[in-house]
mmCIF file of C-alpha atoms in Angstrom:
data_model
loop_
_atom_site.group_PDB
_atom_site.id
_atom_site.type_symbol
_atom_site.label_atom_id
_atom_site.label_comp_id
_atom_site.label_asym_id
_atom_site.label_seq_id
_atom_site.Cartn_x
_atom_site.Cartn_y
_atom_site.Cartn_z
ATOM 1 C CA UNK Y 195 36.324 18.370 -25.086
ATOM 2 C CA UNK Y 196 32.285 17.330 -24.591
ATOM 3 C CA UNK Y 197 32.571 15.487 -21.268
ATOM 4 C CA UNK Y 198 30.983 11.555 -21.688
ATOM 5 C CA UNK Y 199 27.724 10.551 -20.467
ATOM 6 C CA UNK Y 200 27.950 7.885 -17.531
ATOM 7 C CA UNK Y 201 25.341 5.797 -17.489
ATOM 8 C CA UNK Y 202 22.223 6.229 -14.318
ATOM 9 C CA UNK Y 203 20.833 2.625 -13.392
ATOM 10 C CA UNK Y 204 17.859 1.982 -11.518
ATOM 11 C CA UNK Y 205 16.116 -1.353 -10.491
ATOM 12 C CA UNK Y 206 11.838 -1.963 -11.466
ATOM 13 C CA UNK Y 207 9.670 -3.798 -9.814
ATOM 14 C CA UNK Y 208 6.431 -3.720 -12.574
ATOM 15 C CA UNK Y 209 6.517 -2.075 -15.895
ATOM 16 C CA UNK Y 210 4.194 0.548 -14.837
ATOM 17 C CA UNK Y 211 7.745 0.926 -12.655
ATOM 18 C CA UNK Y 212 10.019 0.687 -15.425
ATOM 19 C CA UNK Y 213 8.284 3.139 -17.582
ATOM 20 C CA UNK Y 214 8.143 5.514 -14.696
ATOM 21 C CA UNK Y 215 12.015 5.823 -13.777
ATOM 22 C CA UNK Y 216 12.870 5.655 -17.811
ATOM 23 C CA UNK Y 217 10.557 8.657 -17.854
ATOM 24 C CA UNK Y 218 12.717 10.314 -14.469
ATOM 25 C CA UNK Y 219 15.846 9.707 -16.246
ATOM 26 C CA UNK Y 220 17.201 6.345 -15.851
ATOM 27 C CA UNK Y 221 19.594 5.292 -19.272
ATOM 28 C CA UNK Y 222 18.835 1.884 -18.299
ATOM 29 C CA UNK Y 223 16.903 -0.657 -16.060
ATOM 30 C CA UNK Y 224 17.613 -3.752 -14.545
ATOM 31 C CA UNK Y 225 14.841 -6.257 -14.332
ATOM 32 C CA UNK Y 226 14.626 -10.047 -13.473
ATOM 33 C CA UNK Y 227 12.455 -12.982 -12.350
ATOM 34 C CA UNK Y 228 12.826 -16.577 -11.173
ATOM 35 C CA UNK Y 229 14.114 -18.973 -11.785
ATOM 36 C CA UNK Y 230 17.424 -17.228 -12.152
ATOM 37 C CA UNK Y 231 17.133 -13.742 -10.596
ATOM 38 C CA UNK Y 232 17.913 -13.716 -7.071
ATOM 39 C CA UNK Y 233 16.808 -10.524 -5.234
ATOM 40 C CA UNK Y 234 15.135 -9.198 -8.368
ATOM 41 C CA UNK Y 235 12.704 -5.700 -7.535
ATOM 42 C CA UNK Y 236 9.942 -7.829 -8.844
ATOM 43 C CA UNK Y 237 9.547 -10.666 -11.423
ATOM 44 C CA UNK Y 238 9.403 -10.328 -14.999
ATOM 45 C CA UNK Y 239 8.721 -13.009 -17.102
ATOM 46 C CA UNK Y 240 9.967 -13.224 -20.877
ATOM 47 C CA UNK Y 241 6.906 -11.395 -22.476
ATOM 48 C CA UNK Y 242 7.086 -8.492 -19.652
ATOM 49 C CA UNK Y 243 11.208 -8.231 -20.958
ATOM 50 C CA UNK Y 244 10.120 -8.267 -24.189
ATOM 51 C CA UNK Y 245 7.731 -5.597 -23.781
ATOM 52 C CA UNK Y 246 10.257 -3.256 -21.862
ATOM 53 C CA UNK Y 247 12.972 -3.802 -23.944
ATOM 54 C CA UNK Y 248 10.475 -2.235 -26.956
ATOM 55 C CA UNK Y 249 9.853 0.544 -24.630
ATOM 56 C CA UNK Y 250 12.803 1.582 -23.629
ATOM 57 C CA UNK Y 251 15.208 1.066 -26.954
ATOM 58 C CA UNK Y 252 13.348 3.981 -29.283
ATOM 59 C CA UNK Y 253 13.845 6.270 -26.266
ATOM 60 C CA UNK Y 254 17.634 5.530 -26.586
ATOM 61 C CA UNK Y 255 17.892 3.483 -22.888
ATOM 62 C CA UNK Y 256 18.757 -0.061 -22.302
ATOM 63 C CA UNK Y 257 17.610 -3.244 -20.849
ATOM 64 C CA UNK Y 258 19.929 -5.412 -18.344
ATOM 65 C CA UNK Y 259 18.754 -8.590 -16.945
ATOM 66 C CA UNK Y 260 19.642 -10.144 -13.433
ATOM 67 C CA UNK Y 261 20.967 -13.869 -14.009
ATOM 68 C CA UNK Y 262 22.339 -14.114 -10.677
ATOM 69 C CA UNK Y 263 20.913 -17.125 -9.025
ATOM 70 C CA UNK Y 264 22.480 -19.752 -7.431
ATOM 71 C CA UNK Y 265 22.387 -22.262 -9.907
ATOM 72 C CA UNK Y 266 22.485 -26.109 -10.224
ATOM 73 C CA UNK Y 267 22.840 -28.526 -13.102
ATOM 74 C CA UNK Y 268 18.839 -29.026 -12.715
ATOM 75 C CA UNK Y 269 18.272 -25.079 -13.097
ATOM 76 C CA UNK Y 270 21.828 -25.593 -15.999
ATOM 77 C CA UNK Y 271 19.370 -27.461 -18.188
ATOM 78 C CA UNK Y 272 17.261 -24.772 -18.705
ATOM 79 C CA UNK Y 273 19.603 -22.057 -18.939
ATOM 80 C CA UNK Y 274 20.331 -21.993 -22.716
ATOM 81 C CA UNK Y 275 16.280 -22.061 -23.812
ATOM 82 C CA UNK Y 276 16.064 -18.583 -20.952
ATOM 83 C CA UNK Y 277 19.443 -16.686 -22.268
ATOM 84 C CA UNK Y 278 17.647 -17.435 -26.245
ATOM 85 C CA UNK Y 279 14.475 -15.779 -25.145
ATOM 86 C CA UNK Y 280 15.735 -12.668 -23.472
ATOM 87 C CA UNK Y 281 17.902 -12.142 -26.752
ATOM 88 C CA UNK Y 282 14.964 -12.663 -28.749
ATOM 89 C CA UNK Y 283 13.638 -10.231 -26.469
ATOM 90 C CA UNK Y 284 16.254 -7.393 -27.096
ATOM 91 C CA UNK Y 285 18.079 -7.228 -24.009
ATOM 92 C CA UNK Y 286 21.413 -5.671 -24.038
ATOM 93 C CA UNK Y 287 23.115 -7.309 -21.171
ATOM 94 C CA UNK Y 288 22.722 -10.002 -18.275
ATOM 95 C CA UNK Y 289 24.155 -9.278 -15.276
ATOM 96 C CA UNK Y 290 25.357 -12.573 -13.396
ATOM 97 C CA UNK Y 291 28.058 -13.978 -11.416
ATOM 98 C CA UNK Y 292 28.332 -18.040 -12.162
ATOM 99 C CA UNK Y 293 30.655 -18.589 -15.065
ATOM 100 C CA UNK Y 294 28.114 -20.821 -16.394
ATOM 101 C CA UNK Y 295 25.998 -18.110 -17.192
ATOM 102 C CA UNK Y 296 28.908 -16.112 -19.027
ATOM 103 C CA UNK Y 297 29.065 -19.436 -21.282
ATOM 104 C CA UNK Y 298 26.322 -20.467 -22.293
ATOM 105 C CA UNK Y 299 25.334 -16.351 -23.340
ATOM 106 C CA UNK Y 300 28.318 -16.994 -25.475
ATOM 107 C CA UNK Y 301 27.581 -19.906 -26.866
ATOM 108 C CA UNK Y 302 23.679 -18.817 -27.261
ATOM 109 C CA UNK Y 303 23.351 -15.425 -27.965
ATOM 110 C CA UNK Y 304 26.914 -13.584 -28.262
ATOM 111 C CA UNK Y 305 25.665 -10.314 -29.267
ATOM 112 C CA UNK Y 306 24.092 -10.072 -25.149
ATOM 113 C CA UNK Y 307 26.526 -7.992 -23.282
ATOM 114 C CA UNK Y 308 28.075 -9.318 -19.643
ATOM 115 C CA UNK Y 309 28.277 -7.809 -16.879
ATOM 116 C CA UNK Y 310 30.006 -9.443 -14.249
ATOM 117 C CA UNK Y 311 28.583 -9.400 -10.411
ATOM 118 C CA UNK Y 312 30.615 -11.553 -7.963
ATOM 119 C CA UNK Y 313 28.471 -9.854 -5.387
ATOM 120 C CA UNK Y 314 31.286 -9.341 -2.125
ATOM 121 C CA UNK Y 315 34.071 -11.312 -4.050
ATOM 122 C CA UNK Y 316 34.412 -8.427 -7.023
ATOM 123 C CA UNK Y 317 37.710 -6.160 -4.643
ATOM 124 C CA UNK Y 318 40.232 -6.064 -7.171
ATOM 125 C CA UNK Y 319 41.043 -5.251 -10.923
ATOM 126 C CA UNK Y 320 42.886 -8.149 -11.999
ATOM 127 C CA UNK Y 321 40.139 -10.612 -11.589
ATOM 128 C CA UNK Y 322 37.741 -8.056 -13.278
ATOM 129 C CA UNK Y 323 40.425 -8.387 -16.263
ATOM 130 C CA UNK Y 324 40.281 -12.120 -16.035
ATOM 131 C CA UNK Y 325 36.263 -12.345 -16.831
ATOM 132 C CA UNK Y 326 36.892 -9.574 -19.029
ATOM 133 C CA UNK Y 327 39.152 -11.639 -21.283
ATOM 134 C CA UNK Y 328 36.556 -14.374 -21.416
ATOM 135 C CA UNK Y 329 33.671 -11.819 -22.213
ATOM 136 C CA UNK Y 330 32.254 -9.638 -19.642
ATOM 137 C CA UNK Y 331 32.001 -5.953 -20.395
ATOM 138 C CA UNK Y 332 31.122 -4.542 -16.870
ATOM 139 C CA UNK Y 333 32.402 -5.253 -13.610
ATOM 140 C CA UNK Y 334 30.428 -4.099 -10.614
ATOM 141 C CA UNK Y 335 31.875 -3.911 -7.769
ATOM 142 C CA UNK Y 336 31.501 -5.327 -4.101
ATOM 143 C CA UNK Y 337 29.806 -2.349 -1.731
ATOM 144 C CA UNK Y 338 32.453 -2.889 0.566
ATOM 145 C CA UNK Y 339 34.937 -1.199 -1.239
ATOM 146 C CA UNK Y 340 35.622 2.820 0.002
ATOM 147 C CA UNK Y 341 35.736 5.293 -2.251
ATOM 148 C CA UNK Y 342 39.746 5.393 -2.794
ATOM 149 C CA UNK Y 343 39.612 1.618 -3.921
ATOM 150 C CA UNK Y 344 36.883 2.208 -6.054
ATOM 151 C CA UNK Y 345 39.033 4.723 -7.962
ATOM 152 C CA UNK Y 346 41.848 2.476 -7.722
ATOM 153 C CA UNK Y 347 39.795 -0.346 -9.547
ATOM 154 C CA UNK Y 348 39.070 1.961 -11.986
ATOM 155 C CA UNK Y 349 42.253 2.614 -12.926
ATOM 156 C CA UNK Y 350 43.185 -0.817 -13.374
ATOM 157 C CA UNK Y 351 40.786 -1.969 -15.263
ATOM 158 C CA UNK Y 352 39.988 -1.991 -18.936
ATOM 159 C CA UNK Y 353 36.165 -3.078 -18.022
ATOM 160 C CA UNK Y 354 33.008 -0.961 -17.715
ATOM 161 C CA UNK Y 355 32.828 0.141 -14.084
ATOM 162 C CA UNK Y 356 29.642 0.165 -12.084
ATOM 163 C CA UNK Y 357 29.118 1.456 -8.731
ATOM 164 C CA UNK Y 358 26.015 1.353 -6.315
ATOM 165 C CA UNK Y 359 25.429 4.618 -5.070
ATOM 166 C CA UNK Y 360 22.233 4.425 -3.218
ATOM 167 C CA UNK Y 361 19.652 1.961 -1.862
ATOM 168 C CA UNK Y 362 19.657 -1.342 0.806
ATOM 169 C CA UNK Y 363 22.394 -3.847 0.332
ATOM 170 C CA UNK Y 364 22.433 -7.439 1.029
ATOM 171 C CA UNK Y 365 24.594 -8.619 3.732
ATOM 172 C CA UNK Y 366 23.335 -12.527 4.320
ATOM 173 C CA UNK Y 367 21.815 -15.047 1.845
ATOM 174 C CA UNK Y 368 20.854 -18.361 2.236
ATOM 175 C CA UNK Y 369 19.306 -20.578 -1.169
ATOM 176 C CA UNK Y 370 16.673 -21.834 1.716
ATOM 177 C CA UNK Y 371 13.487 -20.287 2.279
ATOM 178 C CA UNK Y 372 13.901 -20.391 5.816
ATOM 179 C CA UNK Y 373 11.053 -17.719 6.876
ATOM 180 C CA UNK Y 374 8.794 -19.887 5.053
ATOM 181 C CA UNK Y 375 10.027 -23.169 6.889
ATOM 182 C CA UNK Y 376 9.822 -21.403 9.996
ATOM 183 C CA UNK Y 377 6.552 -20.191 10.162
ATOM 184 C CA UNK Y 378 5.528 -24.321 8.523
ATOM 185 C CA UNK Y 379 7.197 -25.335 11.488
ATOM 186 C CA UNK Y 380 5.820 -23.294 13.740
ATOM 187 C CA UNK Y 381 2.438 -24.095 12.879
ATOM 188 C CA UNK Y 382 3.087 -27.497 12.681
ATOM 189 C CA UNK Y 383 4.340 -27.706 15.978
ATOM 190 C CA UNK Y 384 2.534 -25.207 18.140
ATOM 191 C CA UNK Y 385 4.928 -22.440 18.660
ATOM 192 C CA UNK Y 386 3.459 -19.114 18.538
ATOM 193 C CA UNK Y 387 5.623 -16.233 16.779
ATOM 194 C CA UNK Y 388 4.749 -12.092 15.971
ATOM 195 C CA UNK Y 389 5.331 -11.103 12.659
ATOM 196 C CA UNK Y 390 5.787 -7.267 12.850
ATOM 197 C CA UNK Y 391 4.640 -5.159 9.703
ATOM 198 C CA UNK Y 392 6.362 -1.909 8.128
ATOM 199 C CA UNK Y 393 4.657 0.057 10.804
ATOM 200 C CA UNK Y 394 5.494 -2.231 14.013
ATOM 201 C CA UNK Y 395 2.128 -3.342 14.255
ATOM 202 C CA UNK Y 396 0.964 -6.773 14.383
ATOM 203 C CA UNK Y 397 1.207 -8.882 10.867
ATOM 204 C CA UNK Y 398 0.212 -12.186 11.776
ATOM 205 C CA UNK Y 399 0.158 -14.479 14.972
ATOM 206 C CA UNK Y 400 1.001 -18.534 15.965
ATOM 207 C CA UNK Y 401 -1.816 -19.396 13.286
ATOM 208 C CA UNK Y 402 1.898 -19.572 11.382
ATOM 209 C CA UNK Y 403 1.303 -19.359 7.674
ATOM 210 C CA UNK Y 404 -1.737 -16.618 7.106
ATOM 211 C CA UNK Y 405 0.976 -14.378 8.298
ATOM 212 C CA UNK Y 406 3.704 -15.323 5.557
ATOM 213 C CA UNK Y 407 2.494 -12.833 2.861
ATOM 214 C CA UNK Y 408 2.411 -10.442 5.489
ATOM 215 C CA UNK Y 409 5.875 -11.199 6.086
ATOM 216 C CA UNK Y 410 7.289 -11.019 2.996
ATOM 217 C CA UNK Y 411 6.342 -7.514 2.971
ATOM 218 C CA UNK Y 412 7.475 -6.319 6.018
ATOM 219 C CA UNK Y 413 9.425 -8.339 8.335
ATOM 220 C CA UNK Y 414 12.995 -7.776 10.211
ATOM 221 C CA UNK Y 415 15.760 -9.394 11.809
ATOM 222 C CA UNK Y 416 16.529 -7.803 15.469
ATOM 223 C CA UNK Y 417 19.499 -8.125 17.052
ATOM 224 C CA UNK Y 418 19.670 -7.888 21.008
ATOM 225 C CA UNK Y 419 22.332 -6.082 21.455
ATOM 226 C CA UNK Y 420 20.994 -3.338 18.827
ATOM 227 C CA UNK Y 421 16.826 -3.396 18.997
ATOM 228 C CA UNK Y 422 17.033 -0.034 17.100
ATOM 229 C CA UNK Y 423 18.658 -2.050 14.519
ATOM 230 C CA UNK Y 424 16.011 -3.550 11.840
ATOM 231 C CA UNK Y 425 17.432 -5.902 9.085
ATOM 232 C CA UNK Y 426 15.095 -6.357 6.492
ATOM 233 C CA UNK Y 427 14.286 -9.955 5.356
ATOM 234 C CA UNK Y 428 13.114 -10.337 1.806
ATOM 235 C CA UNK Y 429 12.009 -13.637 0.780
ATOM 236 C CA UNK Y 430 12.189 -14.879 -3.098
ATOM 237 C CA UNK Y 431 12.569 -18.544 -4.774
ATOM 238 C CA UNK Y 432 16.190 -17.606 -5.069
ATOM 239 C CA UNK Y 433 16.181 -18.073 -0.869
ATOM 240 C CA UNK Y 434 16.203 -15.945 1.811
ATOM 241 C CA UNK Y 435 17.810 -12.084 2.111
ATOM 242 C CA UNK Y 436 18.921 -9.833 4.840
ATOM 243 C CA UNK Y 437 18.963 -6.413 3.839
ATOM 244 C CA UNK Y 438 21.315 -3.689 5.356
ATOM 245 C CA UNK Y 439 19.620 -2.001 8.533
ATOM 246 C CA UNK Y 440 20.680 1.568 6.284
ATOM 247 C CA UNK Y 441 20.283 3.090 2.839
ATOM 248 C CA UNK Y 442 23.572 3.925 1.004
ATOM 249 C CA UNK Y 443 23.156 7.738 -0.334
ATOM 250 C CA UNK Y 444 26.371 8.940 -2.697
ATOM 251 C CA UNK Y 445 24.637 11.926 -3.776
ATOM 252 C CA UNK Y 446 26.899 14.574 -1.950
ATOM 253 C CA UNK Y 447 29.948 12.597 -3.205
ATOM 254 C CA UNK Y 448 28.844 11.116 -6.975
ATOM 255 C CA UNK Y 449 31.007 13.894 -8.427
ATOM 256 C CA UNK Y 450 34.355 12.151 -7.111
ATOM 257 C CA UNK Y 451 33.053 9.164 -8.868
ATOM 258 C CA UNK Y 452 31.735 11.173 -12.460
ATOM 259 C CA UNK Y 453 35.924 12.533 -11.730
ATOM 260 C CA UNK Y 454 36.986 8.948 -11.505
ATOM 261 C CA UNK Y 455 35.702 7.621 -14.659
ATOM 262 C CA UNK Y 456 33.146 5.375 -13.171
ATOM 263 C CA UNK Y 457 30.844 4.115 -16.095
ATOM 264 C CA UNK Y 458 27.468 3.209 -14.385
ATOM 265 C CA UNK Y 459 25.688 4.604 -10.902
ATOM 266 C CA UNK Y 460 23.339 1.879 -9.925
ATOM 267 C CA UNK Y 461 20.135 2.908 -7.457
ATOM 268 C CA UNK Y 462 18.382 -0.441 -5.669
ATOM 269 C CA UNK Y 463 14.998 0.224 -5.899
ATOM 270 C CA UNK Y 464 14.529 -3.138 -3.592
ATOM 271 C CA UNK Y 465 11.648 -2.983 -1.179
ATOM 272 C CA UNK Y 466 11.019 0.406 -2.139
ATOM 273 C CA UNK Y 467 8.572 2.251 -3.408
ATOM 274 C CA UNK Y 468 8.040 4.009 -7.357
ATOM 275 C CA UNK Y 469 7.296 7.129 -5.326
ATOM 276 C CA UNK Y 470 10.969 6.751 -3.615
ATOM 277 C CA UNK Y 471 12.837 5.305 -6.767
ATOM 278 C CA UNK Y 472 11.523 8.159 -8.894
ATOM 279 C CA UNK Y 473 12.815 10.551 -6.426
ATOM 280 C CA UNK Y 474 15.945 9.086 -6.204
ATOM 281 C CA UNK Y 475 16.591 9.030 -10.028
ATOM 282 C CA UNK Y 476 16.123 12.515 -10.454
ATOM 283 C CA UNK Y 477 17.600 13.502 -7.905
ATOM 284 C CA UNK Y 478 21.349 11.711 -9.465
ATOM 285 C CA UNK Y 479 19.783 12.468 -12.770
ATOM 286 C CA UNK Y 480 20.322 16.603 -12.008
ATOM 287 C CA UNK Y 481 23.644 16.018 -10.251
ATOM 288 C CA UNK Y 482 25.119 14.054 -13.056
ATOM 289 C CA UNK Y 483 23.540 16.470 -15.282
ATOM 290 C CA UNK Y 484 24.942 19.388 -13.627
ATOM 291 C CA UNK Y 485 28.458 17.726 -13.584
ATOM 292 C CA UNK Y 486 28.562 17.243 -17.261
ATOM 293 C CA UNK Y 487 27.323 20.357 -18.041
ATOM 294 C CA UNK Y 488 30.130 22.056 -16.163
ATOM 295 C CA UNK Y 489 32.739 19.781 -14.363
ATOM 296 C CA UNK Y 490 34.799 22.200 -13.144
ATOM 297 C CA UNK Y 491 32.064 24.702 -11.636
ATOM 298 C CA UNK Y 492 29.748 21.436 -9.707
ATOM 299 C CA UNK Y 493 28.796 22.239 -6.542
ATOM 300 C CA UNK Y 494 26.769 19.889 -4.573
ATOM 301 C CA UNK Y 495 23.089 21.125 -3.744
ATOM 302 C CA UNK Y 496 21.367 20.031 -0.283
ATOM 303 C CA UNK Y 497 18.012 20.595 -2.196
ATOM 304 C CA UNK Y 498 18.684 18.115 -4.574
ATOM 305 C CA UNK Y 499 18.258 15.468 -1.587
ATOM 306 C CA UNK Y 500 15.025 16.698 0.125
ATOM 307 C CA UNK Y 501 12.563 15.065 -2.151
ATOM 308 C CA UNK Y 502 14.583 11.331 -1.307
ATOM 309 C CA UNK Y 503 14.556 12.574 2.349
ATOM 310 C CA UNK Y 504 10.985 13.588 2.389
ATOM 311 C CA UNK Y 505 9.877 9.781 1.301
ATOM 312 C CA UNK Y 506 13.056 8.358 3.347
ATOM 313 C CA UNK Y 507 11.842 5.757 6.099
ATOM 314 C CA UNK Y 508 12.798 7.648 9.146
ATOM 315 C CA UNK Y 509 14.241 4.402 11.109
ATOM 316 C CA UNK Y 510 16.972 3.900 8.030
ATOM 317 C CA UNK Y 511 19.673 6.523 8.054
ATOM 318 C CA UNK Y 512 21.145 7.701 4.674
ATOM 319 C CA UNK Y 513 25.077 6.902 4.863
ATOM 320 C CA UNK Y 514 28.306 6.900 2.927
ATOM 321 C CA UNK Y 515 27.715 3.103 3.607
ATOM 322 C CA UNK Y 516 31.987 1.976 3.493
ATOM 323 C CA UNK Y 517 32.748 5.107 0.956
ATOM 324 C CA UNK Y 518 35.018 6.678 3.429
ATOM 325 C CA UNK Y 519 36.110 3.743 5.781
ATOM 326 C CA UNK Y 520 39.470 2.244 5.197
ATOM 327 C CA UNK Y 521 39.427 -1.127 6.827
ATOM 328 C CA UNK Y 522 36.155 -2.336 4.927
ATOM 329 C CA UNK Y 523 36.776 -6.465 5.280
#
């Protein structure tokens, strides 16, 4: 019996991106842009989906789109004319978490797939089933869950199941922009502030908002008790973002997964670079590969990991992230 092909995921921030990790291996990308992406790798407009979705569909991949925003009956209004254009654009599924969105892609443009994303909230089966009864295909589920209740969901579930297996995760969001209204307020009141870059060095200074582009591309929440611990802040229209201090790496597991019947393997490309998400999807690219060629003789190879360890910021550990904890709330 021919073993079925799970699906490999990756996030792109450009086309030049996209085209990159389709040519690495991805089966699909996940793209967005505001108004209703939240946390999107970078922002593509209508015309940029349109163009990937023509790239990527004679190759055999597909095209998802992040509708995850926190939205409200202002950004409602608009929803219906956005969900027409990406299916005039070919996309083959929008991944969101507001029933709303599930709605009005059924009322607009049925033929879009769902995939349902209640970010921390999406722990158990039977509320997978209920979205599933109203339309979603895919459930993907909260990071928090170890690898035992992943299975579990699995098992209970009649939906598509789609699993993270490597990059940052978000662990705080907030719809306000509040670097940006910090560094306003700063300047308008006189306070002086260091924004820190990737490299620790000085970004910007109590001049207040030359420094915000700066630190939008590199700066980190640090918690007293833990200096060594850096928590990424990423900063889009959809609000403010703090990013796990670590990197979640399933690599050395992914087989238990493939075993389990899980559907999709996402990689979060966020705040990294093309060099590091290309690594990363070939690297699950040949373990998948390898599993499906021969489940029963895989065996996990260390080298597959050194080119993702070679480009690996050295102040963000790889980890299992909650995969083997069993108290994850």
């Amino acid at each position: 019996m021919k073993a079925r092909k799970p699906e490999l995921l990756a996030t792109a921030s450009s086309p030049a991106e996209l085209e990159r990790l389709a040519n690495a291996g991805a089966d699909a990308l996940l793209v967005g842009g505001p108004p209703f992406a939240a946390r999107a790798a970078g922002p593509f407009d209508l015309a940029m989906i349109r163009d990937a979705a023509r790239l990527l569909h004679p190759q055999g991949k597909r095209l998802y789109v992040l509708v995850n925003n926190l939205l409200d009956n202002a950004a409602l209004e608009a929803l219906p004319e956005y969900i027409r254009g990406l299916a005039e654009a070919g996309v083959d599924a929008v991944e969101c978490g507001d029933p709303a969105v599930l709605m009005t892609v059924r009322e607009e443009a049925p033929g879009i797939g769902v995939h349902w994303n209640a970010e921390m909230t999406a722990t158990n089966a039977r509320a997978a089933e209920f979205w599933g009864r109203r339309g979603a295909s895919r459930a993907v589920l909260a990071r928090e869950l170890n690898g035992e209740e992943i299975l579990a969901f699995k098992a209970k579930t009649s939906l598509e199941v789609q699993v993270q297996v490597h990059g940052m995760t978000n662990i705080y969001h907030s719809k306000r922009r509040l670097v940006e209204s910090y560094l306003e307020h700063s300047a308008n009141t006189g306070r002086s502030f260091v924004l820190r870059g990737r490299d620790g060095s000085d970004a910007g200074g109590s001049a207040g908002l030359p420094g915000a582009a700066d630190a939008a591309q590199g700066l980190y929440l640090i918690e007293t008790e833990r200096p060594d611990s850096r928590l990424p802040i990423f900063e889009d229209e959809a609000g403010t973002h703090i990013m796990s201090p670590d990197d979640i790496c399933l690599l050395e597991v992914v087989h238990e997964l493939l075993e389990g019947g899980i559907d999709a393997f996402k990689i979060e490309g966020l705040l990294k670079t093309p060099e590091y998400n290309e690594a990363a999807v070939r690297a699950y690219r040949t373990a998948i590969d390898e599993w499906l060629r021969d489940p029963a003789g895989y065996e996990f190879r260390e080298e597959w990991l050194e080119p993702v360890r070679a480009l690996q910021d050295p102040r963000r550990e790889l980890t299992f992230g909650f995969y083997y904890k069993e108290q994850v709330y």
